[in-house]
mmCIF file with all atom_site columns, C-alpha atoms in Angstrom:
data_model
loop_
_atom_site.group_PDB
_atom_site.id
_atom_site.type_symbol
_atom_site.label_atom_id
_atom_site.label_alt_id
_atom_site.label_comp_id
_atom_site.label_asym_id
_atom_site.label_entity_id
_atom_site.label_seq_id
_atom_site.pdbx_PDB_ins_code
_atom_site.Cartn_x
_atom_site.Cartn_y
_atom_site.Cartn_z
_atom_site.occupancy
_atom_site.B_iso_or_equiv
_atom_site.pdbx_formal_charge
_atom_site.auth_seq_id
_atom_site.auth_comp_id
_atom_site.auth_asym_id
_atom_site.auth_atom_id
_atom_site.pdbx_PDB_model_num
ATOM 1  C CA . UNK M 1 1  ? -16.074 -52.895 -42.998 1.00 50.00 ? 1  UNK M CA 1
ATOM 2  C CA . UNK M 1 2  ? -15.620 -49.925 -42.078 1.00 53.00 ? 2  UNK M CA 1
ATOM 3  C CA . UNK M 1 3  ? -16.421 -46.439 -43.560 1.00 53.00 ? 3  UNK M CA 1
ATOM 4  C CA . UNK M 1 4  ? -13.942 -43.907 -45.225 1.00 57.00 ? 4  UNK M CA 1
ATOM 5  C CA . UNK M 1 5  ? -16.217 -40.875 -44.150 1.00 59.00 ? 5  UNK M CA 1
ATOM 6  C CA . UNK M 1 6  ? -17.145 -40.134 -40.586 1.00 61.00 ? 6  UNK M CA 1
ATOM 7  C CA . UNK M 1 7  ? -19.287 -37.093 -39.921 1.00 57.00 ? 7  UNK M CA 1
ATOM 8  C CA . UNK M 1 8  ? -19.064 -35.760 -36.348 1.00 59.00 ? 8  UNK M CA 1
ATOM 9  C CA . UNK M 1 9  ? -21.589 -32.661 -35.842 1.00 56.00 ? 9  UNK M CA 1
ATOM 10 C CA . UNK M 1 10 ? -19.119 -29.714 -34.527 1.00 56.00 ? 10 UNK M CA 1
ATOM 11 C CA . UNK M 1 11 ? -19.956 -28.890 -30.250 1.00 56.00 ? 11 UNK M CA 1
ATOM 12 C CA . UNK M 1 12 ? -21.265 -24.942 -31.858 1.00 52.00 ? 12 UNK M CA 1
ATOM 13 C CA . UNK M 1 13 ? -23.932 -26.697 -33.827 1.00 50.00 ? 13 UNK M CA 1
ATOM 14 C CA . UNK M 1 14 ? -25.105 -29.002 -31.669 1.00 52.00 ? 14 UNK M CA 1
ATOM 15 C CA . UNK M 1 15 ? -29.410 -28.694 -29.996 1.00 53.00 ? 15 UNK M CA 1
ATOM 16 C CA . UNK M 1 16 ? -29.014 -26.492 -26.951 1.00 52.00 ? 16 UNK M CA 1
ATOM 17 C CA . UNK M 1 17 ? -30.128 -28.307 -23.588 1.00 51.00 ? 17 UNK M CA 1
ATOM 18 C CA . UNK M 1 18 ? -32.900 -27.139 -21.703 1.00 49.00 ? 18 UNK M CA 1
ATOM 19 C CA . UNK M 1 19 ? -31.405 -25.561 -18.948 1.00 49.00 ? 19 UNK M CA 1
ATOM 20 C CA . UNK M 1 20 ? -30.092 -22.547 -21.753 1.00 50.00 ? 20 UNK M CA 1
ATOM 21 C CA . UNK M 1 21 ? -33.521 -20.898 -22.865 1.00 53.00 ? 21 UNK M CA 1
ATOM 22 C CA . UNK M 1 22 ? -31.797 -17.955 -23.422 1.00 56.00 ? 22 UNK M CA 1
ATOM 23 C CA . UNK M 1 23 ? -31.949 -17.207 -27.068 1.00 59.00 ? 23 UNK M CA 1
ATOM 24 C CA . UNK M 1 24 ? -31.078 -13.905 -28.553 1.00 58.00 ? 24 UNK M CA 1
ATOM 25 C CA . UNK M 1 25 ? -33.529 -13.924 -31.115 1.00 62.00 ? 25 UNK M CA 1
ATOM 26 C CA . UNK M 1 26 ? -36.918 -14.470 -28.873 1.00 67.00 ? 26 UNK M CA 1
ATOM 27 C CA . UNK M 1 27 ? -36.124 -11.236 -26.881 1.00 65.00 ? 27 UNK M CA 1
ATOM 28 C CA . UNK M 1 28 ? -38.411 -8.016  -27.480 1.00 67.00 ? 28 UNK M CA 1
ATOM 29 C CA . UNK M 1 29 ? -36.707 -5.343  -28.563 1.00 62.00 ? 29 UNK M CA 1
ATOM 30 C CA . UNK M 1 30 ? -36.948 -2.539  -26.277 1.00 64.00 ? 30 UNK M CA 1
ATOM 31 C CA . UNK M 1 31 ? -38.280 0.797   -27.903 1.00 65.00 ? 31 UNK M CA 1
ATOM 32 C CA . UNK M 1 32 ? -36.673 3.896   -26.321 1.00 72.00 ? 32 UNK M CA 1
ATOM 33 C CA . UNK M 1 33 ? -38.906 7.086   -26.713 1.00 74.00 ? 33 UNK M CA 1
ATOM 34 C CA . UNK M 1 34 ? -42.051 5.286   -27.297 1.00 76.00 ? 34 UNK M CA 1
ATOM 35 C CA . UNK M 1 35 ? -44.853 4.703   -24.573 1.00 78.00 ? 35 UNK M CA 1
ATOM 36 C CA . UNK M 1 36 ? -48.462 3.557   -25.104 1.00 79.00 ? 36 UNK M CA 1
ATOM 37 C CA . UNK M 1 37 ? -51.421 4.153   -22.122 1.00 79.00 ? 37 UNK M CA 1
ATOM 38 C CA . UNK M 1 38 ? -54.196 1.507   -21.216 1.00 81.00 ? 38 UNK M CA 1
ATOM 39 C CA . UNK M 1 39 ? -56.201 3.351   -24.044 1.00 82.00 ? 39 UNK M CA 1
ATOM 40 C CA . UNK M 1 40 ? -53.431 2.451   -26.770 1.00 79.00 ? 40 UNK M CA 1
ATOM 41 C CA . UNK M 1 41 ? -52.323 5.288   -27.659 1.00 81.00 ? 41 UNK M CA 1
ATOM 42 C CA . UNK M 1 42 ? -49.253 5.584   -28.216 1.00 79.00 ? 42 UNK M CA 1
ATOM 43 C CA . UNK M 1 43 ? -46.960 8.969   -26.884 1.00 79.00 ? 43 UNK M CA 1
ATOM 44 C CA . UNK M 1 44 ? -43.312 9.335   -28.924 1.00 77.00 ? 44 UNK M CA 1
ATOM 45 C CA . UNK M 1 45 ? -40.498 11.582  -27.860 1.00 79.00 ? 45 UNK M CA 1
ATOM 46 C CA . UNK M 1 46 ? -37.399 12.353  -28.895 1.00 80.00 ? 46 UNK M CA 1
ATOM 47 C CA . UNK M 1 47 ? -34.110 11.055  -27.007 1.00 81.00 ? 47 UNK M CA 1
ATOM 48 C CA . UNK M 1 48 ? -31.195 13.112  -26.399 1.00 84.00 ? 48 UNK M CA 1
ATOM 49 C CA . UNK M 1 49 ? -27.786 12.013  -27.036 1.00 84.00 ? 49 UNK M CA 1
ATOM 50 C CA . UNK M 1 50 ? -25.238 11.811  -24.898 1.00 87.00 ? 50 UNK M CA 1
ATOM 51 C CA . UNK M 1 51 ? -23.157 14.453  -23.724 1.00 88.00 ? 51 UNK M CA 1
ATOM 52 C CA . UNK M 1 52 ? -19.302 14.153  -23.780 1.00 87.00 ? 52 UNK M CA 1
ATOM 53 C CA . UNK M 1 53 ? -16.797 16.599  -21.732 1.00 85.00 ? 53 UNK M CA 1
ATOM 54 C CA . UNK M 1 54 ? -14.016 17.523  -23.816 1.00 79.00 ? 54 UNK M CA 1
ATOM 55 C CA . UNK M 1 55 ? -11.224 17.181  -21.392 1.00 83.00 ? 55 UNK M CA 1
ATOM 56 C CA . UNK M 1 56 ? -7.995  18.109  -23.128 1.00 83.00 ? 56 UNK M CA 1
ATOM 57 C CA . UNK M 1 57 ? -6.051  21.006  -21.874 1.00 89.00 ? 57 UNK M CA 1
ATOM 58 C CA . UNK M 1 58 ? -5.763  24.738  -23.461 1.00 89.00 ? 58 UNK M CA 1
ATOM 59 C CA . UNK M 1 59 ? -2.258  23.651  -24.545 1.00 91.00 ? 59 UNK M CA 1
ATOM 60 C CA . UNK M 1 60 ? -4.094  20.570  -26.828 1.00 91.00 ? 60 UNK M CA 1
ATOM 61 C CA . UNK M 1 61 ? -6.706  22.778  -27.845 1.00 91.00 ? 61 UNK M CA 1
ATOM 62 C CA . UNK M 1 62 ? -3.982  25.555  -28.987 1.00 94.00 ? 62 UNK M CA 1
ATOM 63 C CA . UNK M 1 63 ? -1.958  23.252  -30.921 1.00 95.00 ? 63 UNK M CA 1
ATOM 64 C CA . UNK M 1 64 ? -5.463  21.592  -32.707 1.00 94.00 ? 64 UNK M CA 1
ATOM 65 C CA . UNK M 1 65 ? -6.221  25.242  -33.390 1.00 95.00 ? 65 UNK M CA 1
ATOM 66 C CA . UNK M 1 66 ? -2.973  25.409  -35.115 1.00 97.00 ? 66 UNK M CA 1
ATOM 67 C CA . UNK M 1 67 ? -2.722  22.737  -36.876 1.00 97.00 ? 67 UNK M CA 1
ATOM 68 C CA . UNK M 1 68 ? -6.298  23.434  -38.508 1.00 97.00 ? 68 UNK M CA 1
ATOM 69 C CA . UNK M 1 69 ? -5.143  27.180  -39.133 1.00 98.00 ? 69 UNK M CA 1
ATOM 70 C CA . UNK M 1 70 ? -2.055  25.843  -41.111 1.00 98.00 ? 70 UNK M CA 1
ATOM 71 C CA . UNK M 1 71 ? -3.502  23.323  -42.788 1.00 98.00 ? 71 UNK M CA 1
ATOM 72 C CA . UNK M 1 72 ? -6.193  25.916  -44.336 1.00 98.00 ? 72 UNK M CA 1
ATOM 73 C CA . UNK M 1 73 ? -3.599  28.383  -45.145 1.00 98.00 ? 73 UNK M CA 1
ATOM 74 C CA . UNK M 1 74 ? -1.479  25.309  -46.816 1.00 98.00 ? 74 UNK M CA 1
ATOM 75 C CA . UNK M 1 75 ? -4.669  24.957  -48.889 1.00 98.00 ? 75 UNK M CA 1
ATOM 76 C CA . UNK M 1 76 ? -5.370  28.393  -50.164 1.00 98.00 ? 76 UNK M CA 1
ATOM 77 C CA . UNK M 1 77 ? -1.597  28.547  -51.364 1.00 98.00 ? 77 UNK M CA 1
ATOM 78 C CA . UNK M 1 78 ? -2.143  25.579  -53.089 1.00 97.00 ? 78 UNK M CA 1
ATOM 79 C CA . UNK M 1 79 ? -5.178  26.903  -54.682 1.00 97.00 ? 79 UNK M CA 1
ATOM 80 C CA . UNK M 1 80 ? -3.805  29.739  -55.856 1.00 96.00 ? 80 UNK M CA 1
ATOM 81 C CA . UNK M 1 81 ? -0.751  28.467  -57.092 1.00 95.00 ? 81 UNK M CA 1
ATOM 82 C CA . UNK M 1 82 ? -2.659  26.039  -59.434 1.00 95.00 ? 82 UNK M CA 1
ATOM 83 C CA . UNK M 1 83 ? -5.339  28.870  -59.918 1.00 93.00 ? 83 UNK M CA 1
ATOM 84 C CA . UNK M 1 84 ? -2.425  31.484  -60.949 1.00 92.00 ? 84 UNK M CA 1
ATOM 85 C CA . UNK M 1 85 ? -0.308  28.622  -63.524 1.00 91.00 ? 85 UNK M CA 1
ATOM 86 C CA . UNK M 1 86 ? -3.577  27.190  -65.408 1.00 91.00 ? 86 UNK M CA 1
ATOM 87 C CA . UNK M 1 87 ? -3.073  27.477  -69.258 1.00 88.00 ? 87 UNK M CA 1
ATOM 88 C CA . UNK M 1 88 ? -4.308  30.535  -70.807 1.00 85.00 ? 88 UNK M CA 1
ATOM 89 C CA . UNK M 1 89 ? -7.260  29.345  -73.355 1.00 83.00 ? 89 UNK M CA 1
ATOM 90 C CA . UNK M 1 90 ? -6.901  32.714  -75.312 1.00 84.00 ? 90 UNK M CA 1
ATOM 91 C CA . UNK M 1 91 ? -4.320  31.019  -76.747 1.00 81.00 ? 91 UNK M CA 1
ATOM 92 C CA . UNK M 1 92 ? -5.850  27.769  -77.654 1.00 75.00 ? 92 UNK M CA 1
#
């Protein structure tokens, strides 16, 4: 007779062979900015990040500039307009 179920084990679950040691979790992490000497001490410094070179021309700098100088002004005419129409509470 045979049975209704069959259970197969799926190929990404399956015991690694022996030939892959490789596992992700039995590496060391590497520290960056920490050292220790043959007395144990340990010596920590601080890393600097990387640098990036803007490389966008005057004209994409210009019209950046401009955008961010209308989009403040847009946003102190909008504050005053609400700031100059709120309800007067004398009146309330």
């Amino acid at each position: 007779m045979s049975s209704a179920f069959i259970v197969q084990t799926p190929t990404f679950l399956k015991a690694s062979t022996a030939s892959s040691t490789t596992n992700l979790f039995e590496k060391k992490p590497v520290e960056r900015g920490v050292s220790i000497d043959q007395d144990g001490k340990s010596n920590i410094w601080a890393i600097e990040p990387k640098v990036e070179v803007d490389s966008s021309s005057n004209e994409e700098k210009v019209k950046k500039g401009l955008l961010a100088v209308g989009g403040l002004g847009l946003a102190v005419v909008g504050a005053g307009l609400i700031l100059t129409n709120l309800p007067n509470m004398d009146n309330y």
